[in-house]
C-alpha atoms as an extended CHARMM CRD file, in Angstrom:
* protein
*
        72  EXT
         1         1  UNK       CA              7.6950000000      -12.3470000000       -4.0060000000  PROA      1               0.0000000000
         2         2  UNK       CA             10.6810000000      -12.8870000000       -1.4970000000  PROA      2               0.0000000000
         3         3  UNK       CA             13.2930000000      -11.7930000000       -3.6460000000  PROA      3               0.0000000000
         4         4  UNK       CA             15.3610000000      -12.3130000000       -6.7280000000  PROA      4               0.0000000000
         5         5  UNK       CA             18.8590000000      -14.8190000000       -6.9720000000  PROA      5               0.0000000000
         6         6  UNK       CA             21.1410000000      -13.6010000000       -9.6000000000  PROA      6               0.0000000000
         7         7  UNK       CA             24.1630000000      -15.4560000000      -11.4590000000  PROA      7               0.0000000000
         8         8  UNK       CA             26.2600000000      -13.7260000000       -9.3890000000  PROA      8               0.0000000000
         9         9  UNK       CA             25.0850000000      -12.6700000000       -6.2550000000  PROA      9               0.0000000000
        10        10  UNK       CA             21.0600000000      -12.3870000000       -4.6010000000  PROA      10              0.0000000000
        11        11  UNK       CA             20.0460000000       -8.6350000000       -5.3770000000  PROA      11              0.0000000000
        12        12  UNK       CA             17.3250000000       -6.7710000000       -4.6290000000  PROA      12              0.0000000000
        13        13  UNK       CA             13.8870000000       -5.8860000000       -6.6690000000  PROA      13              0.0000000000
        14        14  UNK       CA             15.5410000000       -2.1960000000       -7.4380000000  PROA      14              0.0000000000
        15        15  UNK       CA             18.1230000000       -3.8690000000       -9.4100000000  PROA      15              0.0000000000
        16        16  UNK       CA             18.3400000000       -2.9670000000      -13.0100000000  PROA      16              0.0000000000
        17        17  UNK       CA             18.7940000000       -5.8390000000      -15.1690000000  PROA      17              0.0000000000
        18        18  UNK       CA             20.8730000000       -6.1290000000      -18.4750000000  PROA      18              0.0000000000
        19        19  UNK       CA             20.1930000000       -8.4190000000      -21.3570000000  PROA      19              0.0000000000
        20        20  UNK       CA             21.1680000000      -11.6220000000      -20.6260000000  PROA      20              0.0000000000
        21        21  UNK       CA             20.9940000000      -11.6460000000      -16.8790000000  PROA      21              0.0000000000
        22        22  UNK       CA             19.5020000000      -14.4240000000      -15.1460000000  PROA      22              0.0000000000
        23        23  UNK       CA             16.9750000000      -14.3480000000      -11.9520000000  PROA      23              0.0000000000
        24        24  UNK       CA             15.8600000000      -16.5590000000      -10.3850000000  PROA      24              0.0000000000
        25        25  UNK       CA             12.3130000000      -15.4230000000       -8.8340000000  PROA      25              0.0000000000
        26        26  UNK       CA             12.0580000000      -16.5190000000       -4.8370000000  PROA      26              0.0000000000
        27        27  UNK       CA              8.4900000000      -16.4590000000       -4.0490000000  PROA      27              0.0000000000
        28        28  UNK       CA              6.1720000000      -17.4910000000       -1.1660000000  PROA      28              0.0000000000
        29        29  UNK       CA              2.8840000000      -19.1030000000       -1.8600000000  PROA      29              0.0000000000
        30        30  UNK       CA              0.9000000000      -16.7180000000        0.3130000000  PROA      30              0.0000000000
        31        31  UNK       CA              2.3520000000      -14.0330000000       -1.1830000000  PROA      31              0.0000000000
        32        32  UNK       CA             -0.5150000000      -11.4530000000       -3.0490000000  PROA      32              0.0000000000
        33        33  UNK       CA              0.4550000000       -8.3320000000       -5.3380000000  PROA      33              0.0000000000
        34        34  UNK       CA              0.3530000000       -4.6680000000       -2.8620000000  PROA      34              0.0000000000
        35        35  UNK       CA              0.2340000000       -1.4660000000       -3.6660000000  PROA      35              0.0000000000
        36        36  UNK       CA              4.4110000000       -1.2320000000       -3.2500000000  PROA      36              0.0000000000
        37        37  UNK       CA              4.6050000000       -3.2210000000       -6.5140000000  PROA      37              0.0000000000
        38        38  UNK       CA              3.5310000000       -0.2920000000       -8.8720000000  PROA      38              0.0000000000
        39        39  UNK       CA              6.7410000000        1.1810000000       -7.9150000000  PROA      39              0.0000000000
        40        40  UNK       CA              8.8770000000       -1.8610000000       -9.5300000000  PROA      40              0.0000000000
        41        41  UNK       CA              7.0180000000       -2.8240000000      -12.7870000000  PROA      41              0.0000000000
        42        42  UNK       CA              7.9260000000       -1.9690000000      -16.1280000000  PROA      42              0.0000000000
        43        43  UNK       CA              5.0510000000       -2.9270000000      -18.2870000000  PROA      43              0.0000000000
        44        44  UNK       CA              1.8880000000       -1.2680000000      -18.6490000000  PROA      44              0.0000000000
        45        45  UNK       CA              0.1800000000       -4.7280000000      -18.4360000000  PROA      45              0.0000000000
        46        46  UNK       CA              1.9650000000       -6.0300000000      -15.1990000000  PROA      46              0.0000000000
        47        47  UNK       CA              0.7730000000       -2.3290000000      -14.0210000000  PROA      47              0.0000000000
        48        48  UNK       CA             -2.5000000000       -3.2710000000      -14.4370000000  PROA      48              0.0000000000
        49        49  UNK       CA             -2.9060000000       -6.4120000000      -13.3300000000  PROA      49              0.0000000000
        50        50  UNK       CA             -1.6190000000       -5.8090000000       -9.9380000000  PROA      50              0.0000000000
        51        51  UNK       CA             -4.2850000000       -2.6080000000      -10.2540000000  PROA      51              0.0000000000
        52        52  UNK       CA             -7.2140000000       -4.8370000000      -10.6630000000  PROA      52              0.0000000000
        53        53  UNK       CA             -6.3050000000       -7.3060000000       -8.2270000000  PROA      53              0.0000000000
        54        54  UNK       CA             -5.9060000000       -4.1130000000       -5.4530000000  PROA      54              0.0000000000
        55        55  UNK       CA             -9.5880000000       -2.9410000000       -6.7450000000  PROA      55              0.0000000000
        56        56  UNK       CA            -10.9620000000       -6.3200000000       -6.4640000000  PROA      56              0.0000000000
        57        57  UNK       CA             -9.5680000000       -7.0440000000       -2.8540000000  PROA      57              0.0000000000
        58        58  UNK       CA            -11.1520000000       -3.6910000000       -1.8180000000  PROA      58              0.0000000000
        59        59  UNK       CA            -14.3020000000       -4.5170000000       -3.2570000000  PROA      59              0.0000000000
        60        60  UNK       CA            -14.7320000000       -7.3270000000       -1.6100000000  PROA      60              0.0000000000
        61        61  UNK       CA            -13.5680000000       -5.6700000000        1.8840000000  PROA      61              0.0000000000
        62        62  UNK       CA            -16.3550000000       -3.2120000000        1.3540000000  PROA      62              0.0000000000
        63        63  UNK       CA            -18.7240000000       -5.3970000000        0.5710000000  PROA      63              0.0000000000
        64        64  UNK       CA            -17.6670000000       -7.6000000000        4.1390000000  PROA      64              0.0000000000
        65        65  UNK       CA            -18.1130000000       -4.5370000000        6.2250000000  PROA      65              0.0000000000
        66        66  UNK       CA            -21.2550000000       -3.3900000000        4.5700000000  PROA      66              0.0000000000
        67        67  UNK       CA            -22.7780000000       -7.0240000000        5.4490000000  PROA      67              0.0000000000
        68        68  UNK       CA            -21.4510000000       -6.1410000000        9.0880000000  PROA      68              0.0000000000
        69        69  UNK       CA            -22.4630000000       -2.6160000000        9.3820000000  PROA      69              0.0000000000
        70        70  UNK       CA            -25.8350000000       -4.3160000000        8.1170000000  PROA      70              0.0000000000
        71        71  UNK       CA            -26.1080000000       -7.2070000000       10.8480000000  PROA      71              0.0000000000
        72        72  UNK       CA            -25.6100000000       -4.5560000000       13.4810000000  PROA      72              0.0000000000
């Protein structure tokens, strides 16, 4: 995500939002979820998704430099 577009005015992700506010979510299509997100979410599920996603990318990275170190 890029950022968020509000009724009133762009704000940023730190911005607390009130019932009935509006966002429009900016995103970029290369975009993947980072460890900075657990700082933002609310929900125990969005928590854990971007969780699994971080273990699965670092997986993977292990198992690419194990094939490496292997090679070698």
């Amino acid at each position: 995500m890029r950022g968020l577009s509000g009724e009133r005015a762009d704000r940023s992700f730190a911005h607390k939002l009130r019932n009935g506010d509006t966002v429009e979510i900016i995103t970029n299509p290369n975009q993947r979820p980072n460890k900075d997100w657990l700082k933002f979410v609310v929900t125990a599920r969005a928590r854990s998704k971007i969780r699994h996603y971080i273990r699965r990318e670092q997986r993977e990275r292990g198992r690419v430099l194990g094939r490496e170190l292997l090679e070698r």
